[in-house]
């Protein structure tokens, strides 16, 4: 099993330094999404006191030419603090700061999808849109081989691993437990976790979370997972089909509801939303992975608990459909629905924005409407 060299450094020696008092100073780790739309970057600065609100955090900058975000001749980009969390690695009073990225002209970077998402969410405040996202991921060695898999060959076929327990069924639980506790400490709205169908594949759930907070909390949960894996010397992959063949892919199933859907008779509103989604399938497919649907094409084959990328479908308790209505929702006639199309490496800002545009703003057609005109 290939693990990183840095993970073998003495953690006891490191802890000696981490236990040193830091006076009144605070370390703030600024985190942002890079030009790939998937990767996360971070750097730390010292503050003179503990910030209590996001407004107390200063803007910062970075070299965008090293993050696929600008040319070297004009590389300075701005980091605008957007959400603040407790730091589970350095602990209180230190902070994790999720940032939006602006270009040299103060316009949003191409991969700053938070900016538009926030505008769209502000238009539907009264509807109180709630989201819950189920983030699947795969643990790998530093050589790209799935964690715990035989070096030559494959583990036994899928069946005993989903929600499994035991050394021959659950691969990498230490990472999962550390990540869960770190998210709780940070203040992330993490609500559960479980082993998934493919060995070395896991899932955590975030939500229910309202509006723009969904994207903020999921991106920070992803960052924390990357950092936890770094400490253990392994790698986390959000690739939607990390292993070809008869193995499940990885999605980010998205649960969605509005105030009306959650009230008595809400099933009618859910069904109306599904009708609108059916007419806008290709727009959502393009929004649901960073490569405009190309990543999801490897996963949404109609097999391994997925729908076909080419066809829209919906059904009660049907995990092979594009949209699943949970059985309890069908019985209670209110609640939420699950969009099973988003890929594991989706940007939660554009996924939640797309659902609001189609279901609440009732947009039609293959392109999002520009409300600034």
Short mmCIF file of N, CA and C in Angstrom, two decimals, residues 155 221 227 234:
data_model
loop_
_atom_site.label_atom_id
_atom_site.label_comp_id
_atom_site.label_asym_id
_atom_site.label_seq_id
_atom_site.Cartn_x
_atom_site.Cartn_y
_atom_site.Cartn_z
N UNK A 155 -10.52 -7.12 -5.16
CA UNK A 155 -11.22 -7.72 -4.02
C UNK A 155 -12.43 -8.52 -4.51
N UNK A 221 -16.15 20.76 3.77
CA UNK A 221 -16.08 19.34 4.13
C UNK A 221 -15.11 18.60 3.21
N UNK A 227 -7.37 17.21 3.82
CA UNK A 227 -6.36 17.41 4.87
C UNK A 227 -6.23 16.19 5.78
N UNK A 234 -2.78 9.08 2.55
CA UNK A 234 -3.54 8.53 1.42
C UNK A 234 -4.19 9.68 0.65
#
